[in-house]
């Protein structure tokens, strides 16, 4: 218990870091992913091409490499000075852009569950592609992909620890701080694990609540 | 492994050729000539001890049973503990100290197995018994002594600042207002700079090499850690980097040992105390070129 009580401010700071990364990266991934998912089913060939290129290049790149590009290639290129805010923004961008590919594919699978007749009927009413998507297809698509979407976000939550190696304080960096102080890092890691299990349980609970509310009756 | 063996064979041939030419030219016989064949450069500084007996040292018992000694080291600190990625060859002051200790215990260089262990995992590796002892910029602290024991200190340095060679506004830790300082995640130097001085901001990475990269790119203003470590980077790239100001803390490097092995601890302390000029020779070989001063400290 000493490793928690003696270092309460550190645990608070790192937990906050993880939560900020999760929500920042999650929001970016959701917006970008929905956009890319829609692009992949759009009737415009260029949009489809960009969507395919984006998903296939970023999704096939290891997350650590994406982080490396953001932490080491981008700052000299843009002449950035690495303040905490800049590092955090770079990390959130890396996480968001990486996770967006998974969100896009999940949404595309959801779009495929919406009966073709729905879109055809919407088009017959004179709606544009944007209107068909936002008013008819995507709302239904989201409802049918809640469990896989939540898996994507659980993966995102755990992926936040990668940012620890790139100058963003989060639960993944607490081990380095504690072992420098001579604490037993195995015990520290067990606590970090327990916190992640608790956070994931929260997400699972949110998933069940959303499922019960939005379930598509078939 | 294969390349080192080939390199060793070539080195052996070269030594043999030298010995032959020496004979031909009729110059006086080199006293250590025969024994020198196959010995490494540092082999001249000491001899591998024979018939070593350390009563009551469990670590030593493990070594003899195994027939080799496993030493924990660093691999990314030029001048101290460095591994050439291309040849796999290790060099540096800490490596020299590690070999010296091994020789005093009766283990030659071919009976040493190095394990690269990052700072954060050192105590655990010693507690688990993965390594026999650790030599790698390991500061003696009370907190660490709760888990392990230290022999030494064998070197004293202090926290310093590394800046770009053309930087003139940073001359010490008090000039850091508004500047961005880089160090390794969670390290003591980083915590000290945050708590006692007020830098504009701090950046933390897994290794100092990554900080050096950002410093050269101009993304950060300074790097902070022990001066001995910084000096190694200056020696690698003196045109781009320099050390700013004087050290502002005292770090005493020790050899990390399993807790309670006082016999081995005493043995290593005796070795440091009675080592004669071996320490100075190692220092001159590895650290003097990096431009720092040093004298051998007395052991505790």
Coordinates of C-alpha atoms in Angstrom, one line a residue:
Chain A
X1 CA 0.0 0.0 0.0
X2 CA 3.0 2.2 0.7
X3 CA 3.7 2.6 -3.0
X4 CA 0.3 4.2 -3.4
X5 CA 0.0 6.3 -0.3
X6 CA 3.6 7.6 -0.3
X7 CA 3.4 8.8 -3.9
X8 CA -0.2 10.0 -4.1
X9 CA 0.6 13.2 -6.1
X10 CA 2.6 11.2 -8.6
X11 CA -0.2 8.6 -9.1
X12 CA -2.7 11.4 -9.5
X13 CA -0.5 13.2 -12.1
X14 CA 0.1 10.0 -14.1
X15 CA -3.6 8.9 -14.0
X16 CA -4.6 12.4 -15.2
X17 CA -2.1 12.1 -18.0
X18 CA -3.5 8.7 -19.1
X19 CA -7.1 10.1 -19.0
X20 CA -6.2 13.2 -21.0
X21 CA -4.4 11.0 -23.6
X22 CA -7.4 8.7 -23.8
X23 CA -10.1 11.4 -24.2
X24 CA -8.0 13.5 -26.5
X25 CA -6.9 10.6 -28.7
X26 CA -10.4 9.1 -28.6
X27 CA -12.1 12.3 -29.7
X28 CA -9.7 12.8 -32.5
X29 CA -10.0 9.1 -33.6
X30 CA -13.8 9.3 -33.5
X31 CA -14.1 12.4 -35.7
X32 CA -11.3 11.4 -38.1
X33 CA -12.4 7.7 -38.2
X34 CA -16.0 8.5 -38.9
X35 CA -14.9 10.8 -41.7
X36 CA -12.6 8.2 -43.2
X37 CA -15.1 5.5 -42.8
X38 CA -17.6 7.5 -44.8
X39 CA -15.0 8.3 -47.4
X40 CA -14.4 4.7 -48.0
X41 CA -18.0 4.1 -49.0
X42 CA -18.4 7.4 -50.9
X43 CA -19.3 7.4 -54.6
X44 CA -16.3 9.7 -55.3
X45 CA -13.3 7.6 -56.4
X46 CA -10.7 10.1 -55.1
X47 CA -12.3 10.1 -51.6
X48 CA -12.3 6.3 -51.7
X49 CA -8.7 6.3 -52.7
X50 CA -7.6 8.6 -50.0
X51 CA -9.5 6.5 -47.4
X52 CA -7.9 3.3 -48.6
X53 CA -4.4 4.8 -48.6
X54 CA -4.8 6.3 -45.2
X55 CA -6.2 3.1 -43.5
X56 CA -3.7 0.8 -45.2
X57 CA -0.6 2.9 -44.5
X58 CA -1.3 4.0 -40.9
X59 CA -2.9 0.8 -39.7
X60 CA 0.0 -1.2 -41.0
X61 CA 2.6 1.0 -39.2
X62 CA 3.5 0.0 -35.6
X63 CA 2.2 2.6 -33.1
X64 CA 5.8 3.1 -31.8
X65 CA 6.9 4.2 -35.2
X66 CA 4.0 6.6 -35.5
X67 CA 5.1 8.1 -32.2
X68 CA 8.7 8.3 -33.4
X69 CA 7.6 10.2 -36.4
X70 CA 5.6 12.6 -34.3
X71 CA 8.3 13.0 -31.6
X72 CA 11.5 13.1 -33.6
X73 CA 10.7 13.8 -37.3
X74 CA 8.0 16.5 -36.9
X75 CA 9.6 19.0 -34.4
X76 CA 12.7 19.7 -36.5
X77 CA 10.6 19.8 -39.7
X78 CA 8.2 22.4 -38.2
X79 CA 10.8 24.1 -36.0
X80 CA 8.8 23.2 -32.9
X81 CA 10.1 23.8 -29.4
X82 CA 9.2 20.8 -27.2
X83 CA 7.2 22.3 -24.3
X84 CA 4.9 20.0 -22.4
X85 CA 1.9 21.3 -24.3
X86 CA 3.6 20.6 -27.7
X87 CA 4.6 17.1 -26.5
X88 CA 1.1 16.3 -25.3
X89 CA -0.4 17.6 -28.6
X90 CA 2.0 15.5 -30.6
X91 CA 1.1 12.4 -28.5
X92 CA -2.6 12.9 -28.8
X93 CA -2.3 13.4 -32.6
X94 CA -0.2 10.2 -32.9
X95 CA -2.7 8.2 -30.9
X96 CA -5.8 9.7 -32.6
X97 CA -4.4 9.3 -36.1
X98 CA -3.5 5.7 -35.4
X99 CA -6.7 4.7 -33.7
X100 CA -8.8 6.5 -36.4
X101 CA -7.9 3.7 -38.9
X102 CA -9.5 1.1 -36.6
X103 CA -12.5 3.4 -36.0
X104 CA -12.9 3.8 -39.7
X105 CA -12.9 0.1 -40.4
X106 CA -15.3 -0.6 -37.5
X107 CA -17.7 2.0 -38.9
X108 CA -17.4 0.7 -42.4
X109 CA -18.5 -2.7 -41.1
X110 CA -21.4 -1.0 -39.3
X111 CA -22.4 0.7 -42.6
X112 CA -22.5 -2.7 -44.3
X113 CA -25.1 -3.9 -41.8
X114 CA -27.5 -1.1 -42.8
X115 CA -29.9 -2.5 -45.5
X116 CA -29.2 -1.1 -48.9
X117 CA -32.9 -0.2 -49.2
X118 CA -32.4 2.4 -46.5
X119 CA -29.9 4.4 -48.5
X120 CA -31.8 3.9 -51.7
X121 CA -35.0 5.2 -50.1
X122 CA -33.1 8.2 -48.7
X123 CA -31.7 9.0 -52.1
X124 CA -35.1 8.6 -53.7
X125 CA -36.3 11.3 -51.4
X126 CA -33.7 13.6 -52.9
X127 CA -31.1 13.6 -50.0
X128 CA -27.5 14.3 -50.9
X129 CA -24.7 11.8 -50.0
X130 CA -23.8 13.8 -46.9
X131 CA -27.5 13.8 -45.8
X132 CA -27.9 10.1 -46.5
X133 CA -24.8 9.4 -44.4
X134 CA -25.4 11.7 -41.4
X135 CA -29.2 11.3 -41.2
X136 CA -29.9 7.7 -42.2
X137 CA -26.8 5.4 -42.5
X138 CA -24.3 6.5 -39.8
X139 CA -26.8 6.6 -36.9
X140 CA -27.8 3.1 -37.6
X141 CA -24.2 2.0 -38.3
X142 CA -23.1 3.3 -34.9
X143 CA -25.8 1.4 -33.1
X144 CA -24.7 -1.9 -34.5
X145 CA -21.0 -1.6 -33.8
X146 CA -20.9 -0.7 -30.1
X147 CA -19.1 -3.8 -28.9
X148 CA -16.3 -3.7 -31.5
X149 CA -16.0 0.1 -31.2
X150 CA -15.6 -0.3 -27.5
X151 CA -12.8 -2.8 -28.1
X152 CA -11.1 -0.2 -30.2
X153 CA -11.3 2.2 -27.4
X154 CA -10.1 -0.3 -24.8
X155 CA -7.0 -0.9 -27.1
X156 CA -6.6 2.9 -27.3
X157 CA -6.6 3.2 -23.5
X158 CA -3.8 0.6 -23.2
X159 CA -1.9 2.2 -26.1
X160 CA -1.6 5.4 -24.2
X161 CA 1.3 3.8 -22.2
X162 CA 3.4 4.0 -25.4
X163 CA 3.4 7.8 -24.9
X164 CA 5.5 7.3 -21.8
X165 CA 8.6 6.9 -23.9
X166 CA 7.9 10.1 -25.7
X167 CA 7.9 12.7 -22.9
X168 CA 4.2 12.5 -21.8
X169 CA 3.6 11.6 -18.2
X170 CA 1.1 8.8 -17.8
X171 CA 0.6 5.5 -16.0
X172 CA 3.2 3.9 -18.3
X173 CA 5.9 6.2 -17.0
X174 CA 5.3 5.8 -13.3
X175 CA 7.5 2.7 -13.1
X176 CA 10.6 4.6 -14.2
X177 CA 9.9 7.3 -11.5
X178 CA 9.4 4.7 -8.7
X179 CA 12.3 2.4 -9.5
X180 CA 14.6 5.4 -9.5
X181 CA 13.5 5.8 -5.9
X182 CA 14.3 2.2 -5.2
X183 CA 10.7 1.0 -5.0
X184 CA 10.0 -2.6 -6.0
X185 CA 8.8 -2.2 -9.5
X186 CA 7.0 -5.5 -9.7
X187 CA 4.6 -4.3 -7.1
X188 CA 4.3 -0.9 -8.9
X189 CA 3.4 -2.7 -12.1
X190 CA 0.8 -4.8 -10.3
X191 CA -0.9 -1.6 -9.2
X192 CA -0.7 -0.1 -12.7
X193 CA -2.3 -3.3 -14.0
X194 CA -5.1 -3.1 -11.3
X195 CA -5.8 0.5 -12.3
X196 CA -6.0 -0.4 -16.0
X197 CA -8.4 -3.3 -15.2
X198 CA -10.6 -0.9 -13.2
X199 CA -10.6 1.6 -16.1
X200 CA -11.4 -1.1 -18.7
X201 CA -14.2 -2.3 -16.4
X202 CA -15.7 1.2 -16.5
X203 CA -15.5 1.2 -20.3
X204 CA -17.2 -2.3 -20.4
X205 CA -19.9 -1.0 -18.2
X206 CA -20.4 2.0 -20.5
X207 CA -20.6 -0.4 -23.4
X208 CA -23.3 -2.5 -21.8
X209 CA -25.3 0.6 -20.9
X210 CA -25.1 1.9 -24.5
X211 CA -26.0 -1.5 -25.9
X212 CA -29.1 -1.8 -23.8
X213 CA -30.2 1.7 -24.9
X214 CA -29.4 1.6 -28.6
X215 CA -29.7 -2.1 -29.5
X216 CA -31.1 -2.6 -33.0
X217 CA -34.2 -4.8 -32.7
X218 CA -34.0 -7.5 -35.3
Chain B
X1 CA 29.7 -14.1 -31.8
X2 CA 31.2 -15.3 -35.1
X3 CA 32.5 -11.9 -36.0
X4 CA 34.2 -11.4 -32.7
X5 CA 35.9 -14.8 -33.1
X6 CA 37.1 -13.9 -36.5
X7 CA 38.3 -10.5 -35.2
X8 CA 40.0 -12.3 -32.4
X9 CA 41.8 -14.6 -34.8
X10 CA 42.9 -11.7 -36.9
X11 CA 44.2 -9.9 -33.8
X12 CA 46.0 -13.0 -32.8
X13 CA 47.7 -13.3 -36.2
X14 CA 48.7 -9.6 -36.1
X15 CA 50.2 -10.1 -32.6
X16 CA 52.1 -13.2 -33.8
X17 CA 53.4 -11.3 -36.9
X18 CA 54.6 -8.5 -34.7
X19 CA 56.3 -11.0 -32.4
X20 CA 58.0 -12.6 -35.4
X21 CA 59.3 -9.3 -36.8
X22 CA 60.5 -8.3 -33.4
X23 CA 62.6 -11.5 -33.3
X24 CA 63.9 -10.9 -36.8
X25 CA 65.1 -7.4 -36.1
X26 CA 67.0 -8.7 -33.1
X27 CA 65.5 -6.2 -30.7
X28 CA 65.5 -7.2 -27.0
X29 CA 62.7 -9.7 -26.1
X30 CA 59.6 -8.1 -24.9
X31 CA 59.1 -9.3 -21.3
X32 CA 55.4 -9.9 -21.6
X33 CA 55.6 -10.9 -25.2
X34 CA 54.5 -14.5 -25.0
X35 CA 51.8 -13.9 -22.4
X36 CA 50.7 -10.8 -24.3
X37 CA 49.6 -12.8 -27.4
X38 CA 45.8 -13.0 -27.3
X39 CA 45.5 -10.6 -24.3
X40 CA 43.4 -7.5 -24.8
X41 CA 44.8 -4.0 -24.5
X42 CA 43.7 -3.6 -20.8
X43 CA 45.2 -7.0 -20.0
X44 CA 48.4 -5.3 -19.3
X45 CA 47.0 -3.3 -16.4
X46 CA 46.3 -6.4 -14.2
X47 CA 46.7 -10.1 -14.1
X48 CA 43.9 -12.6 -13.8
X49 CA 44.1 -13.9 -10.2
X50 CA 44.4 -17.7 -9.6
X51 CA 43.2 -19.8 -6.7
X52 CA 40.8 -17.2 -5.5
X53 CA 38.8 -18.3 -2.4
X54 CA 36.0 -16.2 -1.0
X55 CA 34.6 -18.0 2.0
X56 CA 30.9 -17.2 2.6
X57 CA 30.1 -15.3 -0.6
X58 CA 27.0 -16.8 -2.3
X59 CA 27.6 -14.7 -5.4
X60 CA 31.2 -16.0 -5.8
X61 CA 29.9 -19.6 -5.3
X62 CA 27.5 -19.0 -8.1
X63 CA 30.2 -17.7 -10.4
X64 CA 32.6 -20.6 -9.8
X65 CA 29.8 -23.2 -10.3
X66 CA 28.8 -21.5 -13.5
X67 CA 32.4 -21.1 -14.7
X68 CA 31.7 -17.5 -15.7
X69 CA 30.7 -14.1 -14.3
X70 CA 27.6 -12.3 -15.4
X71 CA 28.0 -8.5 -15.2
X72 CA 25.2 -5.9 -15.6
X73 CA 26.3 -2.9 -17.6
X74 CA 25.1 0.0 -19.8
X75 CA 25.5 0.0 -23.5
X76 CA 24.7 3.6 -24.5
X77 CA 27.2 5.7 -22.6
X78 CA 30.3 6.5 -24.6
X79 CA 33.4 6.6 -22.4
X80 CA 31.7 4.8 -19.5
X81 CA 29.7 1.8 -20.7
X82 CA 29.3 1.6 -24.5
X83 CA 28.6 -1.2 -26.9
X84 CA 29.6 -0.7 -30.6
X85 CA 26.4 -1.8 -32.4
X86 CA 28.4 -2.9 -35.4
X87 CA 31.2 -5.0 -33.8
X88 CA 29.5 -5.8 -30.5
X89 CA 32.6 -4.7 -28.7
X90 CA 32.2 -3.1 -25.3
X91 CA 34.3 -0.2 -24.0
X92 CA 34.5 2.4 -21.4
X93 CA 35.6 3.2 -17.9
X94 CA 32.8 1.2 -16.2
X95 CA 33.5 -1.8 -18.5
X96 CA 37.2 -1.6 -17.4
X97 CA 36.3 -1.5 -13.7
X98 CA 34.0 -4.5 -14.3
X99 CA 36.8 -6.5 -16.0
X100 CA 39.3 -5.5 -13.3
X101 CA 36.9 -6.9 -10.6
X102 CA 36.3 -10.1 -12.7
X103 CA 40.1 -10.6 -13.0
X104 CA 40.6 -10.2 -9.3
X105 CA 38.1 -13.0 -8.8
X106 CA 39.9 -15.2 -11.2
X107 CA 37.8 -14.7 -14.4
X108 CA 39.5 -13.7 -17.6
X109 CA 37.7 -11.7 -20.3
X110 CA 36.5 -14.8 -22.1
X111 CA 34.7 -15.8 -18.9
X112 CA 32.7 -12.6 -18.7
X113 CA 29.1 -12.4 -19.9
X114 CA 27.7 -8.8 -20.1
X115 CA 24.1 -8.0 -19.8
X116 CA 22.8 -4.6 -20.8
X117 CA 20.4 -3.5 -18.1
X118 CA 18.7 -0.1 -18.2
X119 CA 18.7 2.0 -15.1
X120 CA 15.1 1.3 -14.1
X121 CA 15.7 -2.5 -13.9
X122 CA 19.0 -2.5 -12.0
X123 CA 17.8 -3.4 -8.4
X124 CA 15.4 -6.0 -9.7
X125 CA 18.2 -7.7 -11.7
X126 CA 20.4 -7.9 -8.7
X127 CA 17.7 -9.0 -6.3
X128 CA 16.6 -11.7 -8.8
X129 CA 20.2 -12.9 -9.1
X130 CA 20.2 -12.4 -12.9
X131 CA 23.6 -10.7 -12.6
X132 CA 26.5 -11.2 -10.2
X133 CA 27.3 -7.5 -10.0
X134 CA 26.4 -4.2 -11.7
X135 CA 28.9 -1.5 -13.0
X136 CA 27.2 1.3 -14.8
X137 CA 26.9 4.8 -13.5
X138 CA 25.1 3.5 -10.4
X139 CA 24.8 6.2 -7.8
X140 CA 25.0 5.1 -4.2
X141 CA 21.8 6.1 -2.4
X142 CA 20.2 5.2 0.9
X143 CA 17.0 4.2 -0.8
X144 CA 18.8 1.7 -3.1
X145 CA 20.7 0.3 -0.1
X146 CA 17.4 -1.0 1.2
X147 CA 17.4 -3.5 -1.6
X148 CA 21.0 -4.1 -2.5
X149 CA 24.5 -3.4 -1.3
X150 CA 27.2 -1.2 -2.9
X151 CA 31.0 -1.6 -3.1
X152 CA 33.0 1.6 -3.6
X153 CA 32.5 4.4 -4.5
X154 CA 34.9 4.0 -7.4
X155 CA 34.1 7.3 -9.0
X156 CA 32.6 10.7 -8.0
X157 CA 30.9 13.0 -10.5
X158 CA 28.1 15.5 -10.3
X159 CA 25.0 16.7 -12.2
X160 CA 25.9 18.9 -15.1
X161 CA 24.4 20.5 -18.2
X162 CA 25.0 19.8 -21.9
X163 CA 24.2 22.5 -24.4
X164 CA 24.8 23.2 -28.1
X165 CA 28.4 24.4 -28.7
X166 CA 27.3 27.8 -29.8
X167 CA 25.0 28.4 -26.8
X168 CA 26.2 31.3 -24.6
X169 CA 23.2 32.0 -22.4
X170 CA 23.3 28.8 -20.3
X171 CA 26.3 28.7 -17.9
X172 CA 24.7 26.9 -15.0
X173 CA 21.5 25.6 -13.5
X174 CA 20.4 29.2 -12.5
X175 CA 20.2 30.2 -16.2
X176 CA 17.4 27.8 -17.0
X177 CA 14.4 30.1 -16.7
X178 CA 12.3 29.8 -19.8
X179 CA 14.6 27.0 -21.2
X180 CA 13.6 23.5 -22.1
X181 CA 15.7 20.8 -20.4
X182 CA 15.8 17.1 -21.5
X183 CA 16.6 14.0 -19.4
X184 CA 15.6 10.4 -19.0
X185 CA 12.1 9.6 -17.8
X186 CA 11.8 9.7 -14.0
X187 CA 15.6 10.0 -13.4
X188 CA 17.0 11.7 -10.3
X189 CA 18.7 14.5 -12.3
X190 CA 15.3 15.3 -13.9
X191 CA 13.5 15.4 -10.5
X192 CA 16.3 17.6 -9.0
X193 CA 16.2 20.1 -11.9
X194 CA 12.4 20.3 -11.5
X195 CA 12.4 20.6 -7.7
X196 CA 15.4 22.9 -7.1
X197 CA 15.8 25.0 -10.2
X198 CA 12.9 26.3 -12.3
X199 CA 13.4 25.4 -16.0
X200 CA 10.8 26.7 -18.5
X201 CA 9.8 23.1 -19.2
X202 CA 11.2 19.6 -19.1
X203 CA 11.2 16.8 -21.7
X204 CA 11.8 13.2 -20.9
X205 CA 12.8 10.2 -23.1
X206 CA 13.9 6.7 -22.5
X207 CA 17.6 7.3 -23.4
X208 CA 20.0 10.3 -23.3
X209 CA 20.8 9.6 -27.0
X210 CA 17.2 10.7 -27.8
X211 CA 17.8 13.9 -25.9
X212 CA 21.0 14.5 -27.8
X213 CA 19.1 14.2 -31.0
X214 CA 16.5 16.8 -29.9
X215 CA 19.3 19.1 -28.7
X216 CA 21.1 19.0 -32.0
X217 CA 17.7 19.6 -33.8
X218 CA 17.2 22.7 -31.5
X219 CA 13.9 21.4 -30.1
X220 CA 15.4 21.5 -26.5
X221 CA 18.0 23.9 -25.0
X222 CA 19.9 21.6 -22.6
X223 CA 20.3 18.1 -21.4
X224 CA 21.0 17.3 -17.7
X225 CA 22.6 14.3 -16.0
X226 CA 25.9 13.3 -14.5
X227 CA 28.8 15.2 -16.0
X228 CA 30.7 12.0 -16.7
X229 CA 27.9 10.8 -19.0
X230 CA 27.6 14.2 -20.7
X231 CA 31.4 14.2 -21.3
X232 CA 31.1 11.1 -23.4
X233 CA 28.7 12.7 -25.8
X234 CA 30.9 15.8 -26.0
X235 CA 33.9 13.5 -26.9
X236 CA 31.7 11.9 -29.7
X237 CA 30.7 15.3 -31.2
X238 CA 32.8 18.2 -29.9
X239 CA 31.8 20.4 -32.8
X240 CA 28.1 20.4 -31.8
X241 CA 28.1 20.0 -28.1
X242 CA 29.7 21.4 -24.9
X243 CA 29.3 21.1 -21.2
X244 CA 28.0 24.3 -19.5
X245 CA 29.3 25.4 -16.1
X246 CA 30.3 23.3 -13.1
X247 CA 28.6 20.2 -11.6
X248 CA 26.0 21.1 -9.1
X249 CA 25.5 17.9 -7.1
X250 CA 27.6 14.9 -6.0
X251 CA 27.0 11.5 -7.4
X252 CA 29.0 8.6 -6.0
X253 CA 29.2 5.6 -8.4
X254 CA 29.3 2.2 -6.7
X255 CA 29.3 -1.4 -7.8
X256 CA 25.8 -2.9 -7.2
X257 CA 25.8 -6.3 -5.3
X258 CA 23.4 -8.7 -3.8
X259 CA 22.3 -7.5 -0.4
X260 CA 24.2 -9.2 2.5
X261 CA 27.2 -10.4 0.5
X262 CA 29.7 -8.5 2.6
X263 CA 32.5 -10.8 1.7
X264 CA 32.4 -9.9 -2.0
X265 CA 31.8 -6.2 -1.0
X266 CA 34.9 -6.3 1.2
X267 CA 36.9 -8.0 -1.6
X268 CA 36.0 -5.3 -4.1
X269 CA 36.6 -2.5 -1.7
X270 CA 40.1 -3.9 -0.9
X271 CA 40.8 -4.2 -4.7
X272 CA 39.9 -0.5 -5.1
X273 CA 42.0 0.5 -2.1
X274 CA 45.1 -1.5 -3.0
X275 CA 44.7 -1.2 -6.8
X276 CA 47.7 1.1 -7.2
X277 CA 47.7 3.0 -10.4
X278 CA 45.2 0.8 -12.2
X279 CA 42.3 3.2 -11.6
X280 CA 44.3 6.2 -13.0
X281 CA 45.3 4.1 -16.0
X282 CA 41.6 3.2 -16.7
X283 CA 40.6 6.9 -16.2
X284 CA 43.3 8.2 -18.6
X285 CA 42.3 5.6 -21.2
X286 CA 38.6 6.2 -21.2
X287 CA 37.6 9.5 -19.6
X288 CA 40.5 11.9 -19.8
X289 CA 40.0 12.3 -23.6
X290 CA 36.4 13.5 -22.9
X291 CA 38.0 16.4 -21.1
X292 CA 37.0 15.8 -17.5
X293 CA 39.2 15.7 -14.4
X294 CA 39.0 12.9 -11.8
X295 CA 40.8 11.4 -8.8
X296 CA 40.1 8.0 -7.3
X297 CA 37.8 8.4 -4.2
X298 CA 38.4 6.5 -1.0
X299 CA 35.9 3.6 -0.5
X300 CA 33.3 3.8 2.3

